[in-house]
Coordinates of C-alpha atoms in Angstrom, one line a residue:
R1430 CA -0.1 0.0 0.1
R1431 CA 2.9 2.4 0.7
S1432 CA 4.3 1.5 -2.7
L1433 CA 1.1 2.0 -4.3
A1434 CA 0.7 5.2 -2.3
R1435 CA 4.0 6.4 -3.5
V1436 CA 3.3 5.6 -7.2
H1437 CA 0.0 7.7 -6.7
L1438 CA 1.8 10.6 -5.6
L1439 CA 4.5 10.3 -8.2
L1440 CA 2.0 10.1 -10.9
L1441 CA -0.2 13.1 -9.7
G1442 CA 3.2 15.2 -9.5
R1443 CA 4.0 14.5 -13.0
L1444 CA 0.3 14.6 -14.2
A1445 CA 0.2 18.5 -12.4
A1446 CA 3.6 19.2 -14.6
S1447 CA 2.2 17.7 -17.9
F1448 CA -0.9 20.0 -17.5
L1449 CA 1.8 23.1 -17.6
L1450 CA 3.7 21.0 -20.5
A1451 CA 0.5 20.4 -22.5
F1452 CA 0.7 23.3 -24.8
V1453 CA 4.5 23.5 -24.8
L1454 CA 4.4 19.7 -26.4
L1455 CA 2.8 21.4 -29.4
G1456 CA 5.1 24.5 -29.7
G1457 CA 6.8 23.3 -32.7
S1458 CA 3.3 23.0 -35.0
A1459 CA 2.2 26.3 -34.9
V1460 CA 1.5 27.8 -38.4
N1461 CA 2.3 31.6 -39.0
G1462 CA -1.1 33.1 -39.9
L1463 CA -0.1 36.3 -40.9
D1464 CA 1.0 35.2 -44.6
Q1465 CA -1.8 36.2 -46.9
T1466 CA -2.0 33.1 -48.8
W1467 CA -2.0 31.4 -45.5
R1468 CA -5.0 33.5 -44.4
S1469 CA -6.7 32.6 -47.9
L1470 CA -6.2 29.0 -47.1
S1471 CA -7.4 29.2 -43.7
V1472 CA -10.7 30.8 -44.6
K1473 CA -11.4 27.9 -46.8
V1474 CA -11.2 25.3 -44.0
Q1475 CA -12.4 27.6 -41.2
N1476 CA -16.0 26.0 -41.2
W1477 CA -13.9 22.4 -40.3
D1478 CA -11.4 23.8 -38.0
W1479 CA -10.4 21.1 -35.2
D1480 CA -10.8 23.0 -31.6
L1481 CA -7.7 21.8 -30.2
L1482 CA -7.8 23.5 -26.8
A1483 CA -11.5 22.4 -26.0
W1484 CA -10.4 19.1 -26.8
E1485 CA -7.2 19.3 -24.4
I1486 CA -9.0 20.7 -21.6
G1487 CA -11.8 17.8 -21.7
A1488 CA -8.9 15.2 -22.2
L1489 CA -6.7 16.7 -19.5
K1490 CA -9.4 16.5 -17.1
E1491 CA -10.4 13.0 -18.1
K1492 CA -6.7 11.8 -17.5
A1493 CA -6.4 13.7 -14.1
F1494 CA -9.3 11.5 -12.7
E1495 CA -8.1 8.3 -14.3
Q1496 CA -4.6 8.7 -12.5
V1497 CA -6.5 9.1 -9.1
S1498 CA -8.9 6.1 -9.7
R1499 CA -6.4 3.9 -11.5
P1500 CA -9.2 1.5 -12.7
A1501 CA -6.7 -0.9 -14.5
L1502 CA -4.7 -1.7 -11.1
T1503 CA -7.6 -4.0 -10.0
L1504 CA -6.5 -6.6 -12.8
D1505 CA -3.5 -9.0 -13.0
R1506 CA -1.2 -8.9 -15.8
A1507 CA -3.2 -12.0 -17.5
Q1508 CA -6.5 -10.2 -17.1
Q1509 CA -5.4 -7.0 -18.4
A1510 CA -3.8 -8.7 -21.8
A1511 CA -7.1 -10.3 -22.1
L1512 CA -8.9 -7.0 -21.9
V1513 CA -7.2 -5.3 -24.5
R1514 CA -7.2 -8.2 -26.7
S1515 CA -11.1 -8.3 -26.6
Y1516 CA -11.2 -4.4 -27.1
S1517 CA -9.5 -4.6 -30.1
E1518 CA -11.4 -7.3 -31.5
R1519 CA -14.6 -5.5 -31.2
A1520 CA -13.0 -2.5 -32.5
Q1521 CA -12.1 -4.2 -35.7
Q1522 CA -15.9 -5.9 -35.4
I1523 CA -17.2 -2.1 -35.3
A1524 CA -15.0 -0.8 -38.4
T1525 CA -16.6 -3.7 -40.3
L1526 CA -20.3 -3.3 -39.0
E1527 CA -19.8 0.4 -39.9
G1528 CA -18.4 -0.9 -43.4
K1529 CA -21.8 -2.8 -44.1
I1530 CA -24.0 -0.1 -42.9
D1531 CA -22.6 2.3 -45.3
A1532 CA -22.7 0.1 -48.2
L1533 CA -26.4 -0.5 -47.4
F1534 CA -27.1 2.8 -47.5
S1535 CA -25.4 3.4 -50.3
A1536 CA -27.0 0.5 -52.1
S1537 CA -30.6 2.0 -50.7
D1538 CA -30.0 5.5 -51.9
G1539 CA -30.1 6.3 -47.9
Q1540 CA -33.2 4.6 -46.9
V1541 CA -33.2 2.4 -43.7
T1542 CA -33.8 -1.5 -44.4
V1543 CA -34.2 -4.3 -42.1
E1544 CA -30.6 -5.4 -42.6
S1545 CA -28.9 -2.2 -42.0
Q1546 CA -31.3 -1.8 -38.7
A1547 CA -30.2 -5.0 -37.3
L1548 CA -26.3 -4.1 -37.9
Q1549 CA -26.8 -0.5 -36.5
D1550 CA -28.5 -2.7 -33.4
Q1551 CA -25.4 -4.6 -33.3
L1552 CA -22.9 -1.6 -33.6
T1553 CA -24.7 0.2 -30.8
A1554 CA -24.2 -2.5 -28.6
L1555 CA -20.6 -3.1 -29.3
R1556 CA -20.2 0.4 -28.9
Q1557 CA -21.5 0.3 -25.3
E1558 CA -19.2 -2.7 -24.5
Q1559 CA -16.3 -0.4 -25.4
A1560 CA -17.2 2.6 -23.7
A1561 CA -17.6 0.3 -20.5
V1562 CA -14.0 -0.5 -20.6
R1563 CA -12.2 1.8 -22.7
T1564 CA -10.8 3.7 -19.7
Q1565 CA -9.3 0.5 -18.4
V1566 CA -8.1 -0.5 -21.8
E1567 CA -6.1 3.1 -22.0
Q1568 CA -4.5 2.7 -18.7
I1569 CA -3.4 -0.7 -19.4
I1570 CA -1.7 0.2 -22.5
E1571 CA 0.0 3.2 -21.1
L1572 CA 1.5 0.7 -18.4
Q1573 CA 2.7 -1.1 -20.8
I1574 CA 4.6 1.2 -22.9
S1575 CA 5.8 2.7 -19.7
H1576 CA 7.4 -0.4 -18.6
E1577 CA 9.2 -0.7 -21.8
L1578 CA 10.2 3.0 -21.6
A1579 CA 11.6 2.2 -17.8
Q1580 CA 13.3 -0.8 -19.1
E1581 CA 15.2 1.9 -21.0
G1582 CA 15.8 4.2 -18.5
I1583 CA 13.9 6.9 -20.0
G1584 CA 12.2 9.0 -17.3
I1585 CA 12.4 10.0 -13.7
A1586 CA 12.1 7.6 -10.7
S1587 CA 11.5 4.6 -13.2
L1588 CA 8.7 6.6 -14.6
P1589 CA 8.8 8.0 -18.2
F1590 CA 8.6 11.8 -18.5
P1591 CA 6.5 13.0 -20.0
P1592 CA 4.0 10.4 -18.7
V1593 CA 2.6 8.1 -21.4
L1594 CA -1.2 9.4 -21.5
F1595 CA -3.3 8.9 -24.6
T1596 CA -6.8 8.6 -25.5
F1597 CA -8.9 6.3 -27.8
T1598 CA -10.6 8.6 -30.2
E1599 CA -11.2 9.6 -34.1
P1600 CA -8.1 11.7 -34.7
P1601 CA -8.6 14.8 -36.6
K1602 CA -7.9 14.8 -40.5
K1603 CA -5.0 16.6 -41.7
L1604 CA -5.0 18.9 -44.6
V1605 CA -1.6 19.4 -46.3
V1606 CA -0.8 22.1 -49.0
S1607 CA 2.2 21.8 -51.5
P1608 CA 3.4 24.0 -54.4
R1609 CA 2.5 22.3 -57.5
G1610 CA 6.1 23.1 -58.7
R1611 CA 7.6 21.3 -56.0
I1612 CA 6.7 18.7 -53.0
D1613 CA 6.8 20.8 -49.9
T1614 CA 4.4 21.2 -46.8
V1615 CA 3.9 25.1 -47.2
Y1616 CA 0.5 25.0 -44.9
Y1617 CA -1.2 22.4 -43.1
A1618 CA -4.4 22.1 -40.7
M1619 CA -6.1 19.9 -38.4
L1620 CA -9.8 19.5 -39.7
Q1621 CA -12.7 17.7 -37.6
P1622 CA -12.9 14.1 -38.0
D1623 CA -16.3 13.8 -39.2
L1624 CA -15.4 15.9 -42.2
P1625 CA -17.7 14.5 -45.0
A1626 CA -16.3 13.1 -48.2
A1627 CA -17.9 15.2 -50.6
E1628 CA -16.5 18.6 -48.3
R1629 CA -13.1 16.9 -48.5
E1630 CA -13.3 16.8 -52.1
A1631 CA -14.7 20.2 -52.5
I1632 CA -11.7 21.7 -49.9
E1633 CA -9.0 20.3 -52.0
E1634 CA -10.2 21.2 -55.5
T1635 CA -10.9 24.9 -54.4
I1636 CA -7.5 25.1 -52.9
L1637 CA -6.3 24.0 -56.4
A1638 CA -8.9 26.2 -58.7
D1639 CA -8.3 29.6 -56.4
D1640 CA -4.7 29.4 -54.9
N1641 CA -3.2 27.1 -57.4
F1642 CA -1.6 24.7 -54.9
S1643 CA -2.0 21.1 -54.5
A1644 CA -4.2 19.9 -51.6
Y1645 CA -4.8 16.5 -49.6
I1646 CA -6.8 15.9 -46.7
A1647 CA -5.3 12.7 -44.9
N1648 CA -6.8 10.6 -42.5
I1649 CA -4.2 9.9 -39.5
G1650 CA -3.7 6.8 -37.0
G1651 CA -2.6 9.2 -34.2
L1652 CA -1.8 12.8 -33.1
G1653 CA 1.2 14.0 -30.9
A1654 CA -1.5 16.3 -28.6
F1655 CA -1.5 15.9 -25.0
P1656 CA -2.8 13.3 -24.3
T1657 CA -2.2 11.9 -27.9
Q1658 CA -5.0 10.7 -29.6
V1659 CA -4.9 7.1 -31.5
I1660 CA -7.6 5.1 -33.4
D1661 CA -8.4 1.9 -31.9
R1662 CA -9.8 0.0 -35.0
A1663 CA -6.5 -1.9 -35.6
P1664 CA -4.8 -4.6 -34.1
V1665 CA -2.9 -5.0 -30.9
D1666 CA 0.8 -4.6 -32.4
W1667 CA -0.4 -1.4 -34.5
I1668 CA -2.1 0.3 -31.4
L1669 CA 1.3 -0.5 -29.2
T1670 CA 3.7 1.0 -31.8
T1671 CA 1.2 3.9 -32.4
V1672 CA 1.0 4.9 -28.6
A1673 CA 4.7 4.5 -28.5
H1674 CA 5.2 6.9 -31.8
E1675 CA 3.0 9.7 -30.3
W1676 CA 4.8 9.5 -27.2
V1677 CA 7.7 10.1 -28.8
H1678 CA 6.6 13.4 -30.4
N1679 CA 5.8 14.4 -26.8
Y1680 CA 9.3 13.8 -25.6
L1681 CA 10.6 15.3 -28.6
S1682 CA 9.0 18.5 -27.9
L1683 CA 10.7 19.3 -25.0
F1684 CA 14.3 19.3 -26.9
P1685 CA 15.1 21.4 -29.8
L1686 CA 14.2 18.7 -32.6
G1687 CA 10.8 19.0 -31.7
L1688 CA 10.3 22.3 -31.0
N1689 CA 11.5 22.9 -34.3
Y1690 CA 9.2 20.2 -36.1
S1691 CA 7.8 22.8 -38.7
T1692 CA 10.9 24.7 -39.2
S1693 CA 11.6 22.8 -42.6
A1694 CA 10.6 19.5 -44.6
D1695 CA 14.1 18.1 -43.3
L1696 CA 13.3 18.6 -39.4
T1697 CA 9.7 17.4 -39.9
I1698 CA 11.2 14.1 -41.5
L1699 CA 13.5 14.0 -38.4
N1700 CA 10.9 14.0 -36.3
E1701 CA 8.5 11.7 -37.6
T1702 CA 11.3 9.2 -38.6
V1703 CA 12.8 9.0 -35.2
A1704 CA 8.9 8.2 -33.7
D1705 CA 8.7 5.7 -36.3
I1706 CA 12.1 4.2 -35.4
V1707 CA 11.6 4.4 -31.6
G1708 CA 8.0 3.9 -31.6
D1709 CA 8.1 0.4 -33.6
E1710 CA 10.8 -0.7 -31.2
I1711 CA 9.3 0.1 -28.1
G1712 CA 5.8 -0.9 -29.2
L1713 CA 7.0 -4.5 -30.3
R1714 CA 8.8 -4.9 -27.0
A1715 CA 5.6 -4.2 -25.2
L1716 CA 4.2 -6.8 -27.8
R1717 CA 6.4 -9.5 -26.7
S1718 CA 6.3 -9.0 -23.4
F1719 CA 2.8 -8.8 -22.5
Y1720 CA 1.6 -10.7 -26.0
P1721 CA 4.2 -13.3 -26.6
D1722 CA 1.6 -15.2 -29.3
L1723 CA 0.9 -12.1 -31.0
A1724 CA 4.3 -11.2 -31.1
A1725 CA 5.2 -14.5 -32.7
A1726 CA 2.5 -14.1 -35.6
H1727 CA 3.8 -10.7 -36.1
A1728 CA 7.0 -11.9 -36.6
A1729 CA 6.0 -14.6 -39.0
T1730 CA 4.1 -12.5 -40.8
T1731 CA 6.4 -9.5 -41.2
G1732 CA 8.9 -12.4 -42.3
S1733 CA 6.8 -13.6 -44.9
E1734 CA 6.2 -10.2 -46.4
S1735 CA 10.0 -9.3 -46.5
A1736 CA 10.3 -12.6 -48.3
G1737 CA 7.2 -12.0 -50.3
E1738 CA 8.8 -8.5 -51.4
A1739 CA 12.2 -10.0 -52.0
A1740 CA 10.7 -12.5 -54.3
D1741 CA 8.2 -9.6 -56.0
E1742 CA 11.4 -8.0 -56.6
K1743 CA 12.9 -11.1 -58.5
E1744 CA 9.7 -11.9 -60.3
D1745 CA 9.0 -10.2 -63.6
G1746 CA 5.8 -8.7 -63.9
A1747 CA 5.0 -8.9 -60.0
F1748 CA 3.6 -5.3 -58.6
N1749 CA 5.8 -4.0 -55.6
F1750 CA 3.9 -1.5 -53.9
R1751 CA 7.4 0.2 -52.4
K1752 CA 9.2 -0.4 -55.6
E1753 CA 6.5 1.1 -57.6
M1754 CA 5.7 4.4 -55.2
R1755 CA 9.4 4.9 -54.9
H1756 CA 9.8 5.0 -58.7
T1757 CA 6.7 7.1 -59.1
R1758 CA 8.2 9.6 -56.4
E1759 CA 11.6 9.8 -58.5
I1760 CA 10.1 10.3 -61.6
V1761 CA 7.8 13.1 -60.4
D1762 CA 10.7 14.8 -59.0
Q1763 CA 12.4 14.9 -62.2
F1764 CA 9.3 16.3 -64.3
L1765 CA 9.0 19.2 -61.5
A1766 CA 12.8 19.7 -61.6
L1767 CA 12.5 20.4 -65.4
G1768 CA 9.0 22.7 -64.6
R1769 CA 7.0 20.2 -66.2
I1770 CA 4.0 20.5 -63.8
R1771 CA 1.6 19.5 -66.0
D1772 CA 3.1 16.3 -67.3
A1773 CA 4.2 15.4 -63.6
E1774 CA 0.4 15.6 -63.0
E1775 CA -0.6 13.9 -65.5
Y1776 CA 1.8 11.0 -64.8
M1777 CA 0.6 10.9 -61.0
E1778 CA -3.2 10.7 -62.3
I1779 CA -1.7 7.7 -64.7
R1780 CA 0.0 6.2 -62.1
R1781 CA -2.8 6.4 -59.4
I1782 CA -5.0 4.4 -62.0
L1783 CA -2.1 1.7 -61.6
F1784 CA -2.3 1.2 -57.8
N1785 CA -5.9 1.0 -57.8
E1786 CA -6.0 -1.7 -60.6
N1787 CA -3.5 -3.5 -58.4
G1788 CA -5.3 -3.5 -55.2
Y1789 CA -4.1 -0.2 -53.8
P1790 CA -6.9 2.3 -53.5
L1791 CA -5.4 5.4 -53.7
R1792 CA -7.7 8.5 -53.6
K1793 CA -5.5 11.2 -54.5
L1794 CA -2.0 11.3 -55.8
N1795 CA -0.5 14.5 -56.1
Q1796 CA 2.3 16.9 -54.7
A1797 CA 0.7 16.9 -51.3
Y1798 CA 0.0 13.5 -51.1
F1799 CA 3.8 13.2 -51.4
A1800 CA 4.6 15.9 -49.0
F1801 CA 2.6 14.4 -46.1
H1802 CA 3.8 10.8 -46.9
G1803 CA 7.2 11.6 -47.6
S1804 CA 7.7 13.4 -44.2
Y1805 CA 8.3 9.7 -43.1
G1806 CA 11.7 8.9 -43.9
T1807 CA 11.0 5.1 -43.8
S1808 CA 8.0 5.5 -46.4
A1809 CA 7.9 4.3 -49.8
A1810 CA 6.7 7.8 -50.7
A1811 CA 10.0 9.2 -49.6
T1812 CA 13.1 10.0 -51.4
S1813 CA 15.1 12.0 -48.7
P1814 CA 18.4 10.5 -47.5
I1815 CA 17.3 11.1 -43.6
G1816 CA 15.2 8.3 -43.1
P1817 CA 18.0 5.4 -44.1
K1818 CA 20.8 7.6 -42.2
L1819 CA 18.6 7.7 -39.2
E1820 CA 18.1 3.4 -39.5
Q1821 CA 21.9 3.5 -39.8
L1822 CA 22.5 5.9 -36.3
R1823 CA 20.4 3.2 -34.7
T1824 CA 22.1 0.2 -35.5
L1825 CA 25.3 2.1 -34.2
V1826 CA 24.0 3.3 -30.8
P1827 CA 23.7 0.5 -28.2
D1828 CA 19.8 1.4 -27.0
V1829 CA 17.0 3.5 -27.6
E1830 CA 17.9 6.2 -24.7
T1831 CA 21.3 6.7 -26.4
F1832 CA 19.3 7.2 -29.6
L1833 CA 17.3 9.5 -28.3
A1834 CA 19.5 11.6 -26.3
A1835 CA 21.8 11.6 -29.6
V1836 CA 19.3 13.2 -31.8
R1837 CA 16.9 15.3 -29.7
T1838 CA 19.2 18.4 -30.1
F1839 CA 19.5 18.1 -33.6
T1840 CA 18.6 21.5 -35.5
A1841 CA 19.5 20.6 -38.9
P1842 CA 20.2 17.4 -41.2
E1843 CA 23.9 18.5 -41.0
D1844 CA 23.5 17.6 -37.3
L1845 CA 22.8 13.7 -38.3
D1846 CA 25.5 13.7 -40.7
R1847 CA 28.0 15.0 -38.0
T1848 CA 26.6 12.5 -35.3
L1849 CA 26.8 9.4 -37.5
Q1850 CA 30.2 10.0 -38.5
E1851 CA 31.1 10.2 -35.1
W1852 CA 29.3 7.2 -34.3
E1853 CA 30.9 5.2 -37.4
A1854 CA 34.0 6.4 -36.3
R1855 CA 33.6 4.8 -32.9
H1856 CA 32.8 1.6 -34.2
E1857 CA 35.8 1.6 -36.6
G1858 CA 37.9 2.4 -33.4
V1859 CA 36.6 -0.5 -31.7
K1860 CA 37.4 -2.6 -34.7
A1861 CA 40.7 -1.6 -35.1
K1862 CA 41.6 -2.4 -31.3
K1863 CA 40.3 -6.0 -31.7

């Protein structure tokens, strides 16, 4: 009991500090609204702006109550894992039901049918089950990711800081705007999660027609607010890695790398790639620690996918998404470098159709699409050397804590080059001594 009371006091202290840090953690993501063009773009989406401040206040209040009640601590380790599994399974059932209901409404011109009503009743019941245990499931996952971070020595008194706090919710959609003549994010905005498809298309087309910019509104799987946001309609492994990924953004926002997130495209790529690398590593460690059977299945699947990709590379005529998307980006870059904007856009549309025909449904493929997906250095849509360099650096440093300590002060790509050279020199020195 004394130990539990001590943990409660530490958690409450960290949470109080977190209230003060909540908005600092987003400091690097502010958009300068003084620019005339940006004001024009802002007006076009003002009816769908997502209210970050209101969400932050409500979410922090909820998390403060949870830190006191600690509902997950009433369950043992096996019960906690079972609860997370069942929650994830129901979440995926909900996603399937929603898809079926949408298809039925589309086929019946928006009219309620006996079948759609029956599915709606099932959906309502599942949502009620989810709501009853959501708080417990969130806390369990927070504890699991915190455990892995503590194993790395990241935090204060064996507790990670910032604390791992997230909530299952539908994150906002992200509008990304790029010039047509180059691939670069010059404006972005978070829009309401329930933005209708027709309105999404209208916004993108209006920005193209009125401002001559390429626009893309993306669905995102999580958001590094505080608490972070994560969707729940995914397997356990994806949820764990995404919670860890978003925590990394919170962590980095206390240091120069995170605070300069939006300063340049290169710094955005640095941030996102670091979050990808660490998020995947910590999330998969949690999967192995708490869900060993799922970890084994994940490893088998990943291994078979890697083998399949290697086979695709060798087999003539096989369609490999990563290879084809990387090739698409390279050709687009060449067109744009020559100033052949229309040729680049016509080519992207031809390639979008090709991807769809081969089982990869892309709603839009334009400069803004590449600006968004290219910010993740390990993505197939990325051509920046930053991703491979960060992956190489991670192989040279001994652990996650050292990796984060090495990258968190970066303010330019040159910092990565210098640090990578230093670690390569260390390894060469060790080899020479042997």
